Structure formats: C-alpha cells, structure tokens
Short mmCIF file of C-alpha atoms and ligand atoms in Angstrom, two decimals:
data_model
loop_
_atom_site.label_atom_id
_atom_site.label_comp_id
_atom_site.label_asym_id
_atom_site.label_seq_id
_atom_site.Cartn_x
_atom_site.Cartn_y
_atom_site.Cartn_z
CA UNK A 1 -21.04 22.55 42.88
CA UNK A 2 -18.24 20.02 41.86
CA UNK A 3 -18.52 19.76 37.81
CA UNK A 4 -16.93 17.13 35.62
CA UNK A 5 -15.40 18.52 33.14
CA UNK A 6 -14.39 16.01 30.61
CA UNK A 7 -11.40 13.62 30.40
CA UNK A 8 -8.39 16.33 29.16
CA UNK A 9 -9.93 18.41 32.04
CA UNK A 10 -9.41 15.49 34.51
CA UNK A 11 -6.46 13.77 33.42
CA UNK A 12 -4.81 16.10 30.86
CA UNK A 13 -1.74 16.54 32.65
CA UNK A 14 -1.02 12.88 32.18
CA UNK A 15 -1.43 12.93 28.55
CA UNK A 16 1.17 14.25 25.56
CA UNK A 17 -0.80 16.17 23.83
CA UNK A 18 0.42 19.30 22.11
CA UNK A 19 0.23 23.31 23.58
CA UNK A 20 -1.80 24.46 20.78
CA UNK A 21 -4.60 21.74 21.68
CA UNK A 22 -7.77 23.78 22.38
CA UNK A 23 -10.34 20.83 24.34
CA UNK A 24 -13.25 20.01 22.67
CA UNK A 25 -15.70 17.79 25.09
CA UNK A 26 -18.67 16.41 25.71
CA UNK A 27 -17.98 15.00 29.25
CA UNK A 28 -16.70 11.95 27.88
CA UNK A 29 -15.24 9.38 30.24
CA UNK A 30 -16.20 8.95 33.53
CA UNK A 31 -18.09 5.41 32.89
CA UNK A 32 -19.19 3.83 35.46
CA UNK A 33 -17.08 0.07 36.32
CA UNK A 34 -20.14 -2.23 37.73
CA UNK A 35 -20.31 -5.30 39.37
CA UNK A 36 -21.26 -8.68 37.28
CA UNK A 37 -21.61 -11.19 40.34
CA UNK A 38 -24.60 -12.79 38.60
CA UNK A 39 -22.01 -13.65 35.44
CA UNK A 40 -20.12 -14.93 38.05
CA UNK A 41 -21.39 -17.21 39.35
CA UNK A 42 -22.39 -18.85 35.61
CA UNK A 43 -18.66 -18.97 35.48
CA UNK A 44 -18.04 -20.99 38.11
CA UNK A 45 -17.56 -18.18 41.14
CA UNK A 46 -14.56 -17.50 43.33
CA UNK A 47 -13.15 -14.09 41.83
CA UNK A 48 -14.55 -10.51 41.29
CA UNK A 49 -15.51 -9.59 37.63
CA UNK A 50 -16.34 -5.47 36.78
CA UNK A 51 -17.54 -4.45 33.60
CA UNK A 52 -16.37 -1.09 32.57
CA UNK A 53 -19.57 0.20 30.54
CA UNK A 54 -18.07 2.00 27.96
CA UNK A 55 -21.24 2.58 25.87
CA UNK A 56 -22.17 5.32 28.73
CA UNK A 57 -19.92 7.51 26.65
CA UNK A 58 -21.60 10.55 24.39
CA UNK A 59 -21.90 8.66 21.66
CA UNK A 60 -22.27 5.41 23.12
CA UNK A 61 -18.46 3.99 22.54
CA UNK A 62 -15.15 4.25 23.84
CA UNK A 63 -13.90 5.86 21.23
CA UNK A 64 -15.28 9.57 22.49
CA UNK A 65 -11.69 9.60 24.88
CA UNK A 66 -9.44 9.19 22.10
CA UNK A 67 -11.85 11.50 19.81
CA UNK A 68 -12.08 14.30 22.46
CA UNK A 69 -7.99 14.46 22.33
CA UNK A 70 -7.71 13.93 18.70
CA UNK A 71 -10.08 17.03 17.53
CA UNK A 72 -8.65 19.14 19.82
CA UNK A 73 -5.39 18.81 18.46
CA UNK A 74 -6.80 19.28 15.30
CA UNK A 75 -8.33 22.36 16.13
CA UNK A 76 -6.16 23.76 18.18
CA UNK A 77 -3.56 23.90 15.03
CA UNK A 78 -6.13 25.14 12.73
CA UNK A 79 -7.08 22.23 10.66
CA UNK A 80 -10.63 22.24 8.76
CA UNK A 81 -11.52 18.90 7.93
CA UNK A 82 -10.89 15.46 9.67
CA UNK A 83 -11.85 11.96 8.74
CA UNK A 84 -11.21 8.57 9.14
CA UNK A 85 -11.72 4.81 8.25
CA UNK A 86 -14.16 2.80 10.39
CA UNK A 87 -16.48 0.06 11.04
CA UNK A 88 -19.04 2.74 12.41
CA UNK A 89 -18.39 3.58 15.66
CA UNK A 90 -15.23 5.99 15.14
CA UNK A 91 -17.13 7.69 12.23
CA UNK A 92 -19.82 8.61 14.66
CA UNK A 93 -18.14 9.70 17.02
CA UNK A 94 -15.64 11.93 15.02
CA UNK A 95 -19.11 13.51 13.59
CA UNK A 96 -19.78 14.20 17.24
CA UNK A 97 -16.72 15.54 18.23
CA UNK A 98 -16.32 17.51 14.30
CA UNK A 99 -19.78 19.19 14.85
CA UNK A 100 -19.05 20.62 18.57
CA UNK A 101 -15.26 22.00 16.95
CA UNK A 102 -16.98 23.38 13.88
CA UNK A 103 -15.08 21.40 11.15
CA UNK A 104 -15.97 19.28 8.48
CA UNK A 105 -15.68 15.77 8.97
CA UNK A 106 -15.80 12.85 6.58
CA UNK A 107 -15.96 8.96 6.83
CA UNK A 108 -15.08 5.97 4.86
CA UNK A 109 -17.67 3.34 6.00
CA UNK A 110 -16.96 -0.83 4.68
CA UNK A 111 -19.47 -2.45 2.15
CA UNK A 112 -22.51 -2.99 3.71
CA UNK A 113 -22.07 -4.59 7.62
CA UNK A 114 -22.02 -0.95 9.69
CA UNK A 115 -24.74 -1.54 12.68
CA UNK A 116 -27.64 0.94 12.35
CA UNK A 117 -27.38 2.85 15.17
CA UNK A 118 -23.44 3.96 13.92
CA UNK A 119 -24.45 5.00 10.52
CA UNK A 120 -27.43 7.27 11.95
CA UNK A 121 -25.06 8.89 14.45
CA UNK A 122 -22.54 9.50 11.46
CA UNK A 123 -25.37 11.34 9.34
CA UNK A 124 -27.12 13.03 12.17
CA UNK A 125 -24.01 14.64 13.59
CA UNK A 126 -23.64 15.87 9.89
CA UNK A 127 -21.13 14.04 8.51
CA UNK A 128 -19.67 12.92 5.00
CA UNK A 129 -20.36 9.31 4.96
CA UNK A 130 -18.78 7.38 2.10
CA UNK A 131 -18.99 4.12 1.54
CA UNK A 132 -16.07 1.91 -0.02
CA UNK A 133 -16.83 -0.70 -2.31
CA UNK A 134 -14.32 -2.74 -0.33
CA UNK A 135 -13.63 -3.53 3.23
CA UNK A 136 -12.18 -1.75 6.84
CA UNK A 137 -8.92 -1.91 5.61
CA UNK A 138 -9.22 -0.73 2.03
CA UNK A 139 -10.76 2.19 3.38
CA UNK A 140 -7.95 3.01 6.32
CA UNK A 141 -5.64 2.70 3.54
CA UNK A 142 -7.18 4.95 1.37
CA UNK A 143 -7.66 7.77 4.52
CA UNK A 144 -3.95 7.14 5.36
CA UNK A 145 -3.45 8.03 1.62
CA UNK A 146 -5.07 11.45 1.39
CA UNK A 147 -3.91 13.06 4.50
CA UNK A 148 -0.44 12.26 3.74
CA UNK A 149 -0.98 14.53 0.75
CA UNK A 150 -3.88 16.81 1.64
CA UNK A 151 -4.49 18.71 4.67
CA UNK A 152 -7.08 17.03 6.47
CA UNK A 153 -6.52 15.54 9.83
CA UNK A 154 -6.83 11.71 10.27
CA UNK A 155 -8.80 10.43 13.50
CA UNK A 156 -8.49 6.85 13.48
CA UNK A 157 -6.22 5.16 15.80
CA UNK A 158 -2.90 5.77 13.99
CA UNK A 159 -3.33 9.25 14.93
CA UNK A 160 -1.23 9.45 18.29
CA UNK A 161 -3.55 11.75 20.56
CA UNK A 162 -6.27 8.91 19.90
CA UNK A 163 -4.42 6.37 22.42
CA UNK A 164 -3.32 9.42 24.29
CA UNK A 165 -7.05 9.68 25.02
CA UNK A 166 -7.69 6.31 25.42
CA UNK A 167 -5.30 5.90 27.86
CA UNK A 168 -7.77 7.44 30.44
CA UNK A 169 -9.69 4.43 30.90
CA UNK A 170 -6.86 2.57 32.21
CA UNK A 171 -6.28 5.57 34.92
CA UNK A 172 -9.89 5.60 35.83
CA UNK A 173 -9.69 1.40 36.73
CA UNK A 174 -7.10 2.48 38.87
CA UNK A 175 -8.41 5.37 40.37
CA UNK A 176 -11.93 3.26 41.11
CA UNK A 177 -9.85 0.26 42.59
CA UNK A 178 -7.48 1.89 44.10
CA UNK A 179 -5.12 -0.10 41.84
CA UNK A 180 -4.82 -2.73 38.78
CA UNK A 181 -6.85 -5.52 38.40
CA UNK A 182 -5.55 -8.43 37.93
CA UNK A 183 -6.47 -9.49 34.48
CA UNK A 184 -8.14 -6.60 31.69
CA UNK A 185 -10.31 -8.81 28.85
CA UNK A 186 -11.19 -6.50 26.02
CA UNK A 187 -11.97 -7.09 22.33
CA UNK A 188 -9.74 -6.24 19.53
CA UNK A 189 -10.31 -4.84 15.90
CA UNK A 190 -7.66 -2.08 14.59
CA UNK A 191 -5.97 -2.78 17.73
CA UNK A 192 -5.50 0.69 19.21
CA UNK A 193 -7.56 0.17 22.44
CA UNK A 194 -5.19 -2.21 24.06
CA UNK A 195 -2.43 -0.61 23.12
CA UNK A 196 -3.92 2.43 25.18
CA UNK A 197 -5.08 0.45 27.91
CA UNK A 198 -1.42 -0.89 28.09
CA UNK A 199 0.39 2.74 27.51
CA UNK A 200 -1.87 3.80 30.48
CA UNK A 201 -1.49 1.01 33.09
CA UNK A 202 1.87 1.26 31.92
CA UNK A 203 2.37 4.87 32.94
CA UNK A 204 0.15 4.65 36.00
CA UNK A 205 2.20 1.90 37.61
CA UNK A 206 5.54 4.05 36.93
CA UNK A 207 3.85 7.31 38.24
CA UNK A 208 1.91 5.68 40.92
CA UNK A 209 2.59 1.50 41.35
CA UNK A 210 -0.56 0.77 41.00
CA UNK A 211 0.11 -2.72 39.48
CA UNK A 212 0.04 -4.03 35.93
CA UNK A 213 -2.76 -6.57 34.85
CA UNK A 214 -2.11 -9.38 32.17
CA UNK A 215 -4.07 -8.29 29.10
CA UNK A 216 -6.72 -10.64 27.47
CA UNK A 217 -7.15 -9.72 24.33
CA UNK A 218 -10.09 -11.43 21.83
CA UNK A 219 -10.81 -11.11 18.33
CA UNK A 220 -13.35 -13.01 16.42
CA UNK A 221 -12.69 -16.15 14.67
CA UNK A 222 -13.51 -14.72 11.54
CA UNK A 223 -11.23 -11.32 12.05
CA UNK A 224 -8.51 -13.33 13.70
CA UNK A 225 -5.38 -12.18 11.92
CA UNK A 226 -3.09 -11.85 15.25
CA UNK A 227 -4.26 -15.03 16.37
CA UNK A 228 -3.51 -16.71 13.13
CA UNK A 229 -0.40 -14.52 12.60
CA UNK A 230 -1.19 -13.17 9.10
CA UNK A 231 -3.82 -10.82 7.74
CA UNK A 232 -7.10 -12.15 6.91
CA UNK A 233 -8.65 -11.25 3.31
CA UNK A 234 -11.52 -11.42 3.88
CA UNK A 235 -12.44 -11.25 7.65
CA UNK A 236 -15.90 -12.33 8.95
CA UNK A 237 -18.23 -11.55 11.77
CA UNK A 238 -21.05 -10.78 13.24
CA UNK A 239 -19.18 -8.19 15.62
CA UNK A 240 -19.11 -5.96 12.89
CA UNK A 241 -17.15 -3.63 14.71
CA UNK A 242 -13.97 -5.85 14.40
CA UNK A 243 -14.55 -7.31 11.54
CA UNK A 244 -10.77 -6.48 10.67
CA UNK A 245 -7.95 -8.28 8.84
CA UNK A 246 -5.08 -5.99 9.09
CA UNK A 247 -4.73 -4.23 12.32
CA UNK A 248 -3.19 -1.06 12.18
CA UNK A 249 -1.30 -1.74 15.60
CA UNK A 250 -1.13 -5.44 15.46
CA UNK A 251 2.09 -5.06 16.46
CA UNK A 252 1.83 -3.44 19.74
CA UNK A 253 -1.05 -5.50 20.54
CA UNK A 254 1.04 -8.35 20.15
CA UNK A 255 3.50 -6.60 22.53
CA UNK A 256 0.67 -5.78 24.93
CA UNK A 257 -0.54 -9.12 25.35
CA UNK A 258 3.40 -11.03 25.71
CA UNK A 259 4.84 -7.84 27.77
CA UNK A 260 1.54 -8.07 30.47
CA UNK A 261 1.77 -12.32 30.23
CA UNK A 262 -1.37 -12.21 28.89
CA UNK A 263 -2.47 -13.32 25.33
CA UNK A 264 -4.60 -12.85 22.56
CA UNK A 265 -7.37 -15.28 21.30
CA UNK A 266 -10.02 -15.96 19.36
CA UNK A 267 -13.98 -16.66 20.17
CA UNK A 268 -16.74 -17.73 17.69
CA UNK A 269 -19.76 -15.61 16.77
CA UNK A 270 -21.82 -17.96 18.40
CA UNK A 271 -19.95 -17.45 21.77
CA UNK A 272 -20.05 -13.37 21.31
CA UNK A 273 -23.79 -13.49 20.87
CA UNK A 274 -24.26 -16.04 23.73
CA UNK A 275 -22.05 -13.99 25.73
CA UNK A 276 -24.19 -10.70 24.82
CA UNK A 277 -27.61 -11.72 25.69
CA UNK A 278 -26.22 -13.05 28.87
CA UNK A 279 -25.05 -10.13 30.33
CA UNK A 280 -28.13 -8.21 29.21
CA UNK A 281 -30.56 -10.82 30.57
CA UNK A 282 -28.90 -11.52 33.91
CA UNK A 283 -27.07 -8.00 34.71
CA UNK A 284 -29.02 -5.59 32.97
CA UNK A 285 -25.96 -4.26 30.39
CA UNK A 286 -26.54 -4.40 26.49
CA UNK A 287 -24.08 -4.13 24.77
CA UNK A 288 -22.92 -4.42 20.73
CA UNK A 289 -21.47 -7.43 20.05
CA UNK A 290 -17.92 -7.04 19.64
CA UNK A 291 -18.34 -5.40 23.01
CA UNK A 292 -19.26 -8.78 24.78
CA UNK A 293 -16.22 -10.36 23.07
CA UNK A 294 -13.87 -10.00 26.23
CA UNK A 295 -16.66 -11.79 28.18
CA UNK A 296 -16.70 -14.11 25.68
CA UNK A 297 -12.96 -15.17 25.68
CA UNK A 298 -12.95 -14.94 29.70
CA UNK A 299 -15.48 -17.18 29.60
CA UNK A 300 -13.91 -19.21 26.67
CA UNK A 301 -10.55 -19.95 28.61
CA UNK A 302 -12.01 -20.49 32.38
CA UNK A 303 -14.36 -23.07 30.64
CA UNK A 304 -11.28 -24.72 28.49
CA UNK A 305 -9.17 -25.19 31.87
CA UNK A 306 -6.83 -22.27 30.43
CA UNK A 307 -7.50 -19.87 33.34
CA UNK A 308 -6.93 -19.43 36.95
CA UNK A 309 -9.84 -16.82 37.76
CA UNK A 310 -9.96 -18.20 41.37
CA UNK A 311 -9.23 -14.84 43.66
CA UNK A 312 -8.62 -13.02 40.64
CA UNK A 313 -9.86 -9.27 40.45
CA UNK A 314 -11.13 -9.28 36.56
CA UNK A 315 -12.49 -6.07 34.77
CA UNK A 316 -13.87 -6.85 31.20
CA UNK A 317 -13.69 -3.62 28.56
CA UNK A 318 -17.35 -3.29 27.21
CA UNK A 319 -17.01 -0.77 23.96
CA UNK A 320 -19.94 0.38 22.74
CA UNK A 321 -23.59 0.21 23.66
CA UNK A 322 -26.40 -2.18 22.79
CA UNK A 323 -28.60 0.14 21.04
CA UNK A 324 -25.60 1.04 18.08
CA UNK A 325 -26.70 -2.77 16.94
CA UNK A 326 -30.80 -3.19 17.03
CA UNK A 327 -31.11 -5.11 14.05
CA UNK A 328 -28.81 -8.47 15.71
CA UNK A 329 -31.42 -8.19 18.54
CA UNK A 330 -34.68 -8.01 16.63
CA UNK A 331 -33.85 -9.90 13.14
CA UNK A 332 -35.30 -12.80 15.07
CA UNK A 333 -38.02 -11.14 16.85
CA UNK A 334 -41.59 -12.95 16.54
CA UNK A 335 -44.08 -10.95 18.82
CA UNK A 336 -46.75 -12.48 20.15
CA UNK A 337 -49.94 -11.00 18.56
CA UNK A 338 -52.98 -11.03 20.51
CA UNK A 339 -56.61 -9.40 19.83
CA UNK A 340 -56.93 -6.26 22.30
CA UNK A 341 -58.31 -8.19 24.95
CA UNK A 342 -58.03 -9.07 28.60
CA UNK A 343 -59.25 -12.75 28.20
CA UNK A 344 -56.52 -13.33 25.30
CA UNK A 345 -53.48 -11.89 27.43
CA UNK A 346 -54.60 -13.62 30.78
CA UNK A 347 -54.86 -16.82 28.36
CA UNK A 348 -51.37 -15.72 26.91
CA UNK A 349 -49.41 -14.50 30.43
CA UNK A 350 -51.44 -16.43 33.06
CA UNK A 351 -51.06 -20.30 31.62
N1 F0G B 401 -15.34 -2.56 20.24
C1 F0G B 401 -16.04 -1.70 19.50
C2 F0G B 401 -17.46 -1.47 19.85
C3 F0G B 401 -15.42 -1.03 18.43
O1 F0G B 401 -16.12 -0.17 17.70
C4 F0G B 401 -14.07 -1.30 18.12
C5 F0G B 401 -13.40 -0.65 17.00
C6 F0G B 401 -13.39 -2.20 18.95
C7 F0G B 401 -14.05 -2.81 19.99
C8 F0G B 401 -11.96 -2.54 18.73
O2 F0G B 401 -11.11 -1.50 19.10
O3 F0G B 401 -10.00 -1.13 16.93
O4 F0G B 401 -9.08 -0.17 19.03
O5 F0G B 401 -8.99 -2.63 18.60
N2 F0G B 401 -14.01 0.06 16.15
C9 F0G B 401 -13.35 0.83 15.09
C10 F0G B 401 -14.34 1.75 14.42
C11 F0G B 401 -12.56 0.01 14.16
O6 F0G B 401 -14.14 2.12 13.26
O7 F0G B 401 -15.29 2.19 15.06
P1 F0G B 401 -9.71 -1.34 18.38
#
C-alpha cells in the first residue's frame, strides 16, 4: 500500500529544519489544485485558472504545513509550551498540532472579529485562548515579547520553520504541473505565505528550473498597509483573517512581489465577498473570505485592463475553508417557512 505520510515525510529533505526536529503530522499537505473553467469563462476566457484548495488541510487552512514543521522543532528540542498571535486560523491550528506533540499551547486572539469556526477549533483542540483588548498586532507584539524572555516557543510566522513548511505548497504546484505557473494570486495578512511561496518557487527553479511565476499579492482595502506603504491603525475588513496593519514580513512581501514582476494590491470587501460566493456557487469551493481575495484581485486587474491573462497558466492560493466563517454566510439568511405540506412546497418550488 503506498501511504502519505505528511509534508516533512515528503519533502523534508528540501527544507532547513534542525536534526533534533522529531515530525509531528497529521497528513497535512497534499491539497488537491482543481480546475475553475466555469470562473473562467466569467472572466473573460482564454487562459487556465487552478485553485489550490488549501482548506483540505487538517484543520481546514494552510497554515497546518508551516505548523507541522514549527512543533516539531519545538519538540524535538524539548520545549513545553508554544503560542502565538493570530486572527484565528494559526491559533487553531497550533492547538492541533500542540495536542498531537503533547504540549501546552496558548493563543492571543484580536477583540472580537475571529470567525466561529477558528475559535471552536482553538478551544476544542484544548487550547489557552486569550483575548487582547486590542488588535492582531498588539497581540504579535506582546507574543514576540514573552518568548524573548520566557521559554515558550513562538509559532507564528516569524518563527523560521513556519515558511520552511510553507514552502511545500509551492513544490507541490510544481510537482502537479510539471512546472511554474505563470502567475500565483494569493491573499496577504502577516505576510509570511508569500514569502514561502516565493522561498519555494525560488528554490525549486534553482534545484529543478521549473520556472518562476510573478506573484499577485492582495490585501483588503481596509488592511492595506503595503499597498499604502505605511501601517494602518486601525485596519478593517470583513476578511477577518487579514485584517492586519503591520505585517510582520512586509518587507519580503514587498520583495516577493518586485523580485517575481508581480505586485501587490488592494480589493474591497465587497469584491472578496462577490468573489466568494462565486466560486462556491459556480465551482463548488467555499471558502473564508480572505481566502477568495486572490480571486478577487485577479479578477480586479483583468477587469481594470491591468492584466494580460490571455494564455496565461494562473493558480489562485485559497487559505482556509468555508466552514471556519458560517456566520458571513448565514447573517443574511431568511428561510423560506412553509406549513409541512405538499400543496405549500409544490406552490413554493413548482411556480
Ligand atoms: N488567508 C487566511 C485564511 C489566513 O488565515 C491568513 C493569515 C492569510 C490568508 C494571510 O496569510 O498572514 O501569511 O500573509 N492568518 C493568520 C492567522 C494571520 O493568525 O491565522 P499571511
């Protein structure tokens, strides 16, 4: 029988982690890179767009391949306790990652704003959840704080084996098309996903020439601070995932998007949303918001005249799944009520 194994099974030779690293997994990775031909041809046709479904991971986000190479460092030196900033899905899926390595593992969640179906995963996989009286950033800054005096392990993205892990996704594009795509349109909050996507096409094309894409990155209007070129305060959105004003590794996204002659830009919450019930209702993938915020952008620019998609090869980076956000989808549900009768649904379905 041919078993997957998990990412540091499958690609850990490509990846600088440390000897004492002792793998943690829960057959992260692996996601599957599907077809969009319907979204498509609402674009205007003439190139090849792939979603790569990221919310297929364990815990329904991308950040299990960064998570599954950061606690395994962490255990594999002995450390008890990890924790981390985050907008929700980081905390839950450090929780995840925590529980299966037997160490305790706390999170500093923003003011209010963290999509249900994060915060459950947090408690259920037995984790500390804290909330800050503040925002994202307040409470990176405050993690970055205590485990430069304390030892307990940080997990967000500054951590270094996180983008190691990430990197994976960028060798499994590869692997699926044989090489790079053209363009890569992802969304971007603290900012360490592209920079792994990058590092990995990066090291792929020197180990194997498989071609570099141009990198579209897109942040939301509200969280735009490497759009705008300063932090933002108070940052805004309905992708609550990247509702961030001070990315961590603005800088290398900013190097990410000018090194790959790509660029980074911005997309209202109107065109997120629009973006997400799209691809649910005419492909069949949900999403979370901030995930459709690639989509959104690619869309964004071909409409604006800004983009040559014609016989492009496109893959848009979908995060995190649908169901971490129910509440976006339903706070506007009005069911149809009917009496329990055949006569009132023919009336209802049939007119
Ligand atoms: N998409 C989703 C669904 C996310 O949860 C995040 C980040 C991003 C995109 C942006 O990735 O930060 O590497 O640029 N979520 C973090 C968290 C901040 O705490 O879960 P990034």
């Amino acid at each position: 029988m041919k078993t997957y194994n998990g990412l540091l099974s499958r690609y850990g030779r490509l990846l600088d982690l440390p000897k004492h690293t002792r793998p943690v997994t829960l057959l992260e990775g692996d996601t599957p890179l599907i077809p969009v031909p319907g979204l498509v041809r609402l674009m205007g046709g003439g190139f090849d767009l792939y979603v790569k479904y990221e919310g297929l991971n364990p815990t329904g986000s991308f950040k299990d391949r960064g998570m599954t190479a950061a606690v395994s460092e962490a255990l594999g030196r002995d450390a008890k306790a990890v924790i981390c900033a985050s907008t929700g899905n980081t905390a839950a899926s450090a929780a995840a990652y925590a529980a299966r390595a037997g160490l305790r593992c706390i999170v500093l969640i923003p003011e209010g704003k963290v999509a249900a179906g994060k915060l459950a995963g947090a408690v259920a996989y037995g984790a500390e959840v804290i909330q800050i009286e503040g925002s994202f950033d307040d409470a990176l800054t405050m993690v970055v704080k205590i485990t430069n005096k304390h030892p307990i392990c940080l997990v967000n993205s500054i951590n270094p084996y996180r983008i190691e892990g990430q990197k994976t996704s960028a060798f499994e594009i590869c692997d699926t098309l044989g090489t790079a795509p053209d363009w890569l349109c992802l969304p971007v909050g603290n900012a360490g996903n592209i920079t792994a996507y990058w590092a990995g096409f990066r090291q792929y094309h020197q180990e194997q020439g498989s071609g570099l894409p141009h990198i579209l990155g897109v942040q939301a209007a509200g969280s735009a601070p490497l759009v705008l070129g300063h932090p933002v305060e108070k940052p805004e959105t309905v992708a609550t995932a990247i509702r961030i004003g001070k990315p961590a590794r603005g800088e290398q996204a900013l190097a990410a998007a000018d090194e790959s002659n790509g660029r980074i830009i911005a997309v209202s919450d109107d065109d997120i949303l629009n973006m997400q019930l799209l691809l649910s209702q005419v492909e069949g993938i949900w999403v979370e918001p901030a995930s459709a915020a690639g989509l959104a952008g690619l869309q964004h620019e071909i409409a604006a005249g800004n983009f040559e998609a014609h016989g492009q090869r496109i893959v848009a980076i979908c995060t995190g799944h649908g169901m971490k956000d129910p509440d976006i989808i339903t706070r506007n549900l009005k069911p149809t009520v009917l009496p329990p009768t055949l006569e009132a649904l023919e009336a209802t379905i049939l007119e």
